[in-house]
Short mmCIF file of C-alpha atoms in Angstrom, two decimals:
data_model
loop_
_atom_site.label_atom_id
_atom_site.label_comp_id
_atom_site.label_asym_id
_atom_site.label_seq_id
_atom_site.Cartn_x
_atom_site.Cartn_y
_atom_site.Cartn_z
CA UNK A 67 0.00 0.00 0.00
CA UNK A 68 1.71 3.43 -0.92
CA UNK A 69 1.60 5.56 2.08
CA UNK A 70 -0.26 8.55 0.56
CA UNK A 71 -3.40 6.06 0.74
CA UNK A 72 -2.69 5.21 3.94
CA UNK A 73 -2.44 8.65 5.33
CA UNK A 74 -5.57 9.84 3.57
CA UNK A 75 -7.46 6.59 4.96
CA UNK A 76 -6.35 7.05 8.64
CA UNK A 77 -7.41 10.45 8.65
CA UNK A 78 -10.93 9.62 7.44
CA UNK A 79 -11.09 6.71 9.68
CA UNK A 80 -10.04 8.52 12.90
CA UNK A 81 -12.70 11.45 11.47
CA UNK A 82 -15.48 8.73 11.18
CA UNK A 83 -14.58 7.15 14.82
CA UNK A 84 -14.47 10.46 16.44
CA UNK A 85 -17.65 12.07 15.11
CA UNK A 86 -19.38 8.37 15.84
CA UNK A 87 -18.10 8.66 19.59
CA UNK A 88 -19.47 12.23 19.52
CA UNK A 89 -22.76 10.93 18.69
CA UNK A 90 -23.13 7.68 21.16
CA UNK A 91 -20.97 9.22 24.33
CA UNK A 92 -21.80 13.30 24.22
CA UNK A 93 -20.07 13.84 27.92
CA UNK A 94 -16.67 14.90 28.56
CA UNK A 95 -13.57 12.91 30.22
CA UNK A 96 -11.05 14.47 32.55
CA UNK A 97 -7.63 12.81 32.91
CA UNK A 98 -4.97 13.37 35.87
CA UNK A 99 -1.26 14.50 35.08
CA UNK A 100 1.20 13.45 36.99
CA UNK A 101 1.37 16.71 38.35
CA UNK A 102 -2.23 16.42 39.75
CA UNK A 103 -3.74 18.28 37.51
CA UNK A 104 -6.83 17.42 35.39
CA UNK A 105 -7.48 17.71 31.72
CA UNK A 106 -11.13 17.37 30.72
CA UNK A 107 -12.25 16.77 27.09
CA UNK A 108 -15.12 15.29 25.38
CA UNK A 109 -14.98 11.70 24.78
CA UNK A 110 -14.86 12.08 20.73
CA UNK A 111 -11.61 14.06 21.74
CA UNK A 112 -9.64 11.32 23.56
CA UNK A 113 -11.04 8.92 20.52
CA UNK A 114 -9.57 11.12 18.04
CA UNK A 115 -6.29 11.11 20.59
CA UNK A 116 -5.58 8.05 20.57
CA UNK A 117 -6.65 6.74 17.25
CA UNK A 118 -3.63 9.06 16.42
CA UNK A 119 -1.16 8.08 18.27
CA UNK A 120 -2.09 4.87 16.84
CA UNK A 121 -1.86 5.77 13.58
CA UNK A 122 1.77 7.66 14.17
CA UNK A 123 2.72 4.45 15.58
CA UNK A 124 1.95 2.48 12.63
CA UNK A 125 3.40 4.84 10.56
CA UNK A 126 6.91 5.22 12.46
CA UNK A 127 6.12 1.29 11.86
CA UNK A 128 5.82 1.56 8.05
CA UNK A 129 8.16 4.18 7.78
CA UNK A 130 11.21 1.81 9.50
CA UNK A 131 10.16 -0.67 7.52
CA UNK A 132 10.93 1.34 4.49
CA UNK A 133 14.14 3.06 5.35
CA UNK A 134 15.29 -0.47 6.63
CA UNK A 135 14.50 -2.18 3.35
CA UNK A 136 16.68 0.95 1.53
CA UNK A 137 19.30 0.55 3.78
CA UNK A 138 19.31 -3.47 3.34
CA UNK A 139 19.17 -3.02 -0.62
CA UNK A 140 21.81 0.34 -0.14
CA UNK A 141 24.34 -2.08 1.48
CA UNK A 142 23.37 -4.86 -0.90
CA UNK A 143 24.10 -2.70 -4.11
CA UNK A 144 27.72 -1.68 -1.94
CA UNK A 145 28.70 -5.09 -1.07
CA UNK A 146 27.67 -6.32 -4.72
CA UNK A 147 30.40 -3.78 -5.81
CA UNK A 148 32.96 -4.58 -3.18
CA UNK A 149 32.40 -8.61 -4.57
CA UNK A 150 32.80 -7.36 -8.58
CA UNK A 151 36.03 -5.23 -7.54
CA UNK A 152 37.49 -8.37 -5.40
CA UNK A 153 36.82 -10.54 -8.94
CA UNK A 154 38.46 -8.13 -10.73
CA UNK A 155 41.36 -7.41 -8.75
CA UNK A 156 41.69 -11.73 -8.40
CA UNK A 157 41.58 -12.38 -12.16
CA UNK A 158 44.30 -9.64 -12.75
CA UNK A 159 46.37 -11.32 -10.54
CA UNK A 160 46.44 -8.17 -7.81
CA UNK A 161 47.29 -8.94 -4.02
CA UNK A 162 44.96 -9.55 -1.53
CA UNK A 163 42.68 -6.82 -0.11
CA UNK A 164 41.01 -6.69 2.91
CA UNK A 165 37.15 -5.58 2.47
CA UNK A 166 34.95 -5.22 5.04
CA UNK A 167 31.18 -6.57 3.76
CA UNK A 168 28.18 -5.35 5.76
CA UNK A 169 26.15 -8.64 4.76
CA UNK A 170 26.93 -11.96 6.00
CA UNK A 171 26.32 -13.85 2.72
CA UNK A 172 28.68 -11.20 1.17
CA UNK A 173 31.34 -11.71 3.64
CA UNK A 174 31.36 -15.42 3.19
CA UNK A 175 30.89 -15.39 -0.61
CA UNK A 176 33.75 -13.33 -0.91
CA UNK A 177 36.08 -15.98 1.58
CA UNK A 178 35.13 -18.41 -0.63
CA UNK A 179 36.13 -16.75 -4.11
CA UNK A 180 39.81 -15.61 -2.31
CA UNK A 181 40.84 -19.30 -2.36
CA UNK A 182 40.43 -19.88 -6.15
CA UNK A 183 42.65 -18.52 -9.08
CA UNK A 184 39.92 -16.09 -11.51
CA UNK A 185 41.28 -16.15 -15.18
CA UNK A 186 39.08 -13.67 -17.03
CA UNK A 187 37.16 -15.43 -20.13
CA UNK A 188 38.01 -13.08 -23.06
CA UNK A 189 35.20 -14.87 -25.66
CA UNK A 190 32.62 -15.16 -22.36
CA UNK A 191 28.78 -13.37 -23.06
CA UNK A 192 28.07 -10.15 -21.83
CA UNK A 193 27.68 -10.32 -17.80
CA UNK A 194 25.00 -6.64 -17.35
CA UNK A 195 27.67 -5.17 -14.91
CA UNK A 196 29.11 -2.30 -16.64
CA UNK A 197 32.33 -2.69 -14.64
CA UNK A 198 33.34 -6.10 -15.72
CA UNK A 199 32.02 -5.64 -19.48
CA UNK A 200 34.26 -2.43 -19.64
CA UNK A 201 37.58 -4.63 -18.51
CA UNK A 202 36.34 -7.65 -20.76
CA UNK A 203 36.34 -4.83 -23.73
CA UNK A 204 39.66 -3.57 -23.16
CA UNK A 205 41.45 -6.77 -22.45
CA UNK A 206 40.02 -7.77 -26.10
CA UNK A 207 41.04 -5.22 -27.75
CA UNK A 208 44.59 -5.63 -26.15
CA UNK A 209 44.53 -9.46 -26.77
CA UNK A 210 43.55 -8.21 -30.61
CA UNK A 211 46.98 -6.17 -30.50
CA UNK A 212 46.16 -2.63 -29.50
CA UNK A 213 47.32 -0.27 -26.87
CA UNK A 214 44.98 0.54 -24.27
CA UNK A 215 44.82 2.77 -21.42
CA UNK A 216 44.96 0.36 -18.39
CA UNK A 217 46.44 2.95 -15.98
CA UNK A 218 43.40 2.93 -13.87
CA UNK A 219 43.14 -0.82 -13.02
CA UNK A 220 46.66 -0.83 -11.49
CA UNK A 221 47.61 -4.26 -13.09
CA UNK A 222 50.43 -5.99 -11.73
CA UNK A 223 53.75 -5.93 -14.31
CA UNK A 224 53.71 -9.50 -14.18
CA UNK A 225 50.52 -10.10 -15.36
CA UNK A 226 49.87 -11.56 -18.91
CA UNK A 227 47.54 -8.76 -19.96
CA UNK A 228 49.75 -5.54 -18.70
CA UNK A 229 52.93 -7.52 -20.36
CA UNK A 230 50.62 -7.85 -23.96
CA UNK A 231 49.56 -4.11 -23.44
CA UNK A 232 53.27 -3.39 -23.26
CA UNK A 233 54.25 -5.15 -26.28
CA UNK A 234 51.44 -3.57 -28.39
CA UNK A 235 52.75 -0.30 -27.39
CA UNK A 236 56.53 -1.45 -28.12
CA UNK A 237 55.76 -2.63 -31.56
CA UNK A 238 54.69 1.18 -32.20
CA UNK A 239 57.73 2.64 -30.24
CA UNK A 240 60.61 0.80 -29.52
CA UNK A 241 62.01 3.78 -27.15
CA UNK A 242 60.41 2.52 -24.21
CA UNK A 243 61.75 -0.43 -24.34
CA UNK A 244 64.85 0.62 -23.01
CA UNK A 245 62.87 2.07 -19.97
CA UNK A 246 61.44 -1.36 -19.55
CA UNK A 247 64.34 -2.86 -18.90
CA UNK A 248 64.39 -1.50 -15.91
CA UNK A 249 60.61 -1.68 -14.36
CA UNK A 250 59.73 -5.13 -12.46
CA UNK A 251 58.45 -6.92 -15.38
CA UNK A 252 59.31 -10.74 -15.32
CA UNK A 253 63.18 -11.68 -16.40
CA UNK A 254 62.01 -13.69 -19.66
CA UNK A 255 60.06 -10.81 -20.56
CA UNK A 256 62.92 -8.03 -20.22
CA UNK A 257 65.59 -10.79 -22.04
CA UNK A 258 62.61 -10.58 -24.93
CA UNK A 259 62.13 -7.04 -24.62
CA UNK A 260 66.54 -6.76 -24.87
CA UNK A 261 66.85 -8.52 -27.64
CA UNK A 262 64.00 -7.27 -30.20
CA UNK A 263 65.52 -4.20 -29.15
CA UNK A 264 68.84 -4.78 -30.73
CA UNK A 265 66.71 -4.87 -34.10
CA UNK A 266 66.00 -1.41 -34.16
CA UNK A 267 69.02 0.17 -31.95
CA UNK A 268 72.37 1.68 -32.77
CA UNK A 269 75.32 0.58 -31.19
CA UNK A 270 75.77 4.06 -29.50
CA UNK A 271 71.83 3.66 -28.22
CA UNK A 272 73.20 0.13 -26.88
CA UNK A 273 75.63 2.04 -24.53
CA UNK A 274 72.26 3.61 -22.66
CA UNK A 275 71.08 0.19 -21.37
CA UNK A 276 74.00 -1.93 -21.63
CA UNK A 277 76.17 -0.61 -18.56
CA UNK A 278 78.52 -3.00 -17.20
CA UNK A 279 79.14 -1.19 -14.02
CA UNK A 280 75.46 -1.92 -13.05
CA UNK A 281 74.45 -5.11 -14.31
CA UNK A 282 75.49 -7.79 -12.17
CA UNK A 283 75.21 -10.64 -15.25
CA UNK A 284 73.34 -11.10 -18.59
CA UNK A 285 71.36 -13.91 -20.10
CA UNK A 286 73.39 -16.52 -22.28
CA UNK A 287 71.23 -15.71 -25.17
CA UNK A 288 71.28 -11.72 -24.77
CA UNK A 289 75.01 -11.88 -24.95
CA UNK A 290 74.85 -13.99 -27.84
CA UNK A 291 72.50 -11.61 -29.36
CA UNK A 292 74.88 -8.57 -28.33
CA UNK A 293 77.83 -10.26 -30.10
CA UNK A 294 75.53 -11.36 -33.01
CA UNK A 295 74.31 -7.49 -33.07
CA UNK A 296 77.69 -5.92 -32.68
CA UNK A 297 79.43 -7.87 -35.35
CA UNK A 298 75.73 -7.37 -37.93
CA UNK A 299 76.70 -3.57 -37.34
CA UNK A 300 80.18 -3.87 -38.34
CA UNK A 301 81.06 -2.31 -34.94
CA UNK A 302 84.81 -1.99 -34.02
CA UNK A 303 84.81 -2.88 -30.14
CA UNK A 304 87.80 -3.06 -28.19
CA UNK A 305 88.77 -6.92 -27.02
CA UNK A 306 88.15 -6.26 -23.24
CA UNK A 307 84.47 -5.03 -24.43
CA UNK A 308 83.83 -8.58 -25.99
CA UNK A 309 85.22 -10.37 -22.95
CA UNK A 310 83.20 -8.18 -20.61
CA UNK A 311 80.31 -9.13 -22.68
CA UNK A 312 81.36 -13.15 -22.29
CA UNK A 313 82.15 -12.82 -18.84
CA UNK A 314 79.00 -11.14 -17.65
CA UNK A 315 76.86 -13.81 -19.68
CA UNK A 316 78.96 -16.78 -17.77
CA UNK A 317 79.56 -18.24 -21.21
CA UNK A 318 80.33 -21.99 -21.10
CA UNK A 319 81.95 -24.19 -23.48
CA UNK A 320 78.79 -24.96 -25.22
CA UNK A 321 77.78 -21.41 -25.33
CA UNK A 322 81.06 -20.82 -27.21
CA UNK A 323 80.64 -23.44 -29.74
CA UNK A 324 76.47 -21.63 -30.41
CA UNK A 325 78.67 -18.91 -30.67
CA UNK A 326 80.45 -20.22 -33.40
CA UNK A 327 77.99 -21.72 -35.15
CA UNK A 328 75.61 -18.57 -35.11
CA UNK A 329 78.20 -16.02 -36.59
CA UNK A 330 79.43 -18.10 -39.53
CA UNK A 331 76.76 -15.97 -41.26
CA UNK A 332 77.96 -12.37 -39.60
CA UNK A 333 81.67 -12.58 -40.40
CA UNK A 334 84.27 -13.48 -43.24
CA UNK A 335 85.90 -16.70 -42.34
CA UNK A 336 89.35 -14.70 -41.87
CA UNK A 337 87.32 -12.10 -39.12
CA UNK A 338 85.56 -14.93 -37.58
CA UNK A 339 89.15 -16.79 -36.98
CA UNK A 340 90.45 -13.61 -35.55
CA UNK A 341 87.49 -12.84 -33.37
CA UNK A 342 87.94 -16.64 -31.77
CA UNK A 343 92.06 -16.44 -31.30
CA UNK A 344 90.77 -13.60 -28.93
CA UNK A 345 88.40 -15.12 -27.42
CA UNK A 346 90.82 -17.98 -25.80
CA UNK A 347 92.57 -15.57 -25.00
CA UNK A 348 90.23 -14.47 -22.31
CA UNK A 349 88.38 -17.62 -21.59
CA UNK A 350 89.76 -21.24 -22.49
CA UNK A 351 86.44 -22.88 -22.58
CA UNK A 352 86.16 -20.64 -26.03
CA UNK A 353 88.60 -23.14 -27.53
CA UNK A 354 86.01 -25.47 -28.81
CA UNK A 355 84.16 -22.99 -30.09
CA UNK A 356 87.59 -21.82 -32.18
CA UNK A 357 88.34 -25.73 -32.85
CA UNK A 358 84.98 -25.54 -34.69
CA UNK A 359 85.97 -23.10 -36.86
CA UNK A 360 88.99 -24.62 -37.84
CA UNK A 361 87.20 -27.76 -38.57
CA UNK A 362 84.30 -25.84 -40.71
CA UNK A 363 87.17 -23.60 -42.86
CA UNK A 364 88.83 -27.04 -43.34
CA UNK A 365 92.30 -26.03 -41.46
CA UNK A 366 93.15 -28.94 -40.24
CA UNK A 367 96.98 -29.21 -39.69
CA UNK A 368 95.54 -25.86 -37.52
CA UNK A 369 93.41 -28.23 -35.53
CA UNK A 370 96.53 -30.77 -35.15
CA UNK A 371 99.00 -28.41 -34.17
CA UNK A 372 96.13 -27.21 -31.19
CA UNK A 373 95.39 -30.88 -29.91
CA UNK A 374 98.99 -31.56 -30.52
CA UNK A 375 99.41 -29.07 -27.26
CA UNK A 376 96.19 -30.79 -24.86
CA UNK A 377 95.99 -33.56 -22.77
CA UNK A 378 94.67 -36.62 -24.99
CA UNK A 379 91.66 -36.40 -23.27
CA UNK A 380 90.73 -33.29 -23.83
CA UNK A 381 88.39 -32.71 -27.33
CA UNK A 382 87.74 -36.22 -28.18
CA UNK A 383 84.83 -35.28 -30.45
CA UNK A 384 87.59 -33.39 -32.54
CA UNK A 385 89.93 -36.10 -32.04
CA UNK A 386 87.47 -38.62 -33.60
CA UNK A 387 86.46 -36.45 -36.37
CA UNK A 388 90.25 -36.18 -37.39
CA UNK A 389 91.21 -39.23 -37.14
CA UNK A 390 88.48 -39.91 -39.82
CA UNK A 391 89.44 -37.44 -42.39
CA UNK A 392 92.90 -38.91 -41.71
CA UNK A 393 90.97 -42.55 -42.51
CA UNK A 394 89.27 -40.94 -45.73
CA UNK A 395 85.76 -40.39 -44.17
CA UNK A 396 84.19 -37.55 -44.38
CA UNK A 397 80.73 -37.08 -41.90
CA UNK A 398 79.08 -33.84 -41.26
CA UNK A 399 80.81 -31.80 -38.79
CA UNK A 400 77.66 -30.77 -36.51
CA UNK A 401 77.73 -35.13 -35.47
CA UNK A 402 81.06 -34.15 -33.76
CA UNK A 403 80.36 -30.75 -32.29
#
């Protein structure tokens, strides 16, 4: 019942009652305070009275009733929020945060939900909350390969979506990049980050983000990409450069020998000689990678004259291979190295 009908009934029924009561009981009433003293009024009078207090009983009644039910569906709409936001913030992989619910159910839905991993849906249906469809749309578009503006959902650098969003906006501008390397995105993403860079860099933009003094060591591949990428540009480095760049990457022998195998394509064979006499010269475990190159250019009283100086067990791959050109059999050299 809408409360302007009420009202409008209450006051005709307590008019109705109190011109009855002045009809059937004409005399007048008196009443004692509690201070002694008496108040006298017809009969119809103390009808109409109390029939009102009544009825502003019932209505303070009605009206809690009311304000209670906005208050329950006020803190239901709140708590609804709160719920979405803790989804959100889960399925972006953000930390923890401590929400205070006013609603039991709420409260307990929300325990419930903080023990499972949320992994948004990209190709899911349309949910009705504007919140959730807005993210969905912008994590699409990103997943399709464009930049968005995710500033305002505070997304974690290590998760999958911010890391996308960042490579969508490096494909357009490969300056940032170099700023990246810095921020607290995941390793694997900063080694993939370092070396597309190297595809669009100078060698004097390499000395911005490439400073010895304040990297403690480099990836195995990013070094070999840095060598590959300094000797593609035809840059004249000094030796202690290159064995800076070895040392950092904690080349082993096998690294050496990738080495090899990856700049037979970058250099001239003479260059690519020189560039691995050096090398042992700084590390011995780059002798196998410099045996291999001996063995590919075919220089093999080169290759005798170097075993001729190491322990016999030392290089026995080598040591097999030669000993079957020396037999007249020729096999592929990458079955030996």
């Amino acid at each position: 019942m809408k409360i302007r009908y009420y009202l409008g009934f209450m006051v005709i029924f307590v008019l109705a009652i109190s011109a009855y009561v002045y009809h059937a009981v004409p005399d007048s009433f008196a009443v004692a305070t509690p201070d002694n003293r008496k108040i006298e009024l017809p009969a119809a009078m103390w009808a109409a009275i109390f029939l009102s207090c009544c009825f502003v009983l019932s209505l303070l009644f009605i009206s809690w009733s009311f304000i209670s039910k906005k208050l329950h569906a006020f803190y239901e709409k709140k708590d609804f929020a709160l719920l979405v936001d803790q989804v959100i913030n889960q399925s972006l992989g953000k930390g923890e945060q401590h929400v205070k619910f006013k609603q039991e159910c709420f409260k307990r839905l929300s325990k419930v939900l903080s023990r499972f991993n949320i992994t948004p849906k990209i190709d899911s249906q349309i949910s009705g909350v504007d919140s959730v469809d807005d993210l969905f749309g912008i994590l699409r578009q990103i997943t399709l390969g464009y930049e968005q503006n995710i500033k305002k959902y505070n997304i974690p650098y290590d998760n999958e979506f911010f890391i996308k969003n960042f490579m969508n906006k490096f494909k357009k501008d490969y300056r940032i990049g170099i700023n990246a390397l810095k921020s607290p995105m995941p390793n694997l993403v900063k080694k993939d980050i370092f070396i597309q860079l190297l595809e669009f860099i100078e060698v004097r933009d390499l000395q911005k983000f490439l400073d010895f003094e304040k990297i403690d060591s480099l990836d195995k591949d990013m070094g070999l990409a840095v060598i590959e990428f300094l000797q593609r540009k035809k840059s004249k480095v000094s030796d202690s450069y290159l064995h800076e760049i070895v040392k950092k990457s904690s080349f082993e022998a096998k690294d050496y020998l990738e080495l090899a195998k990856r700049l037979k394509s970058v250099y001239v064979p003479d260059e690519l000689l020189r560039f691995f006499e050096r090398l042992t010269l700084f590390d011995e475990k780059a002798e196998i990678g410099h045996l291999y190159v001996l063995c590919d250019l075919e220089m093999m009283d080169l290759v005798r004259q170097k075993l001729a100086g190491l322990s016999k067990e030392e290089f026995l791959n080598v040591r097999a291979y030669m000993d079957l050109r020396a037999q007249g059999k020729i096999y592929p050299l990458h079955l030996f190295f």
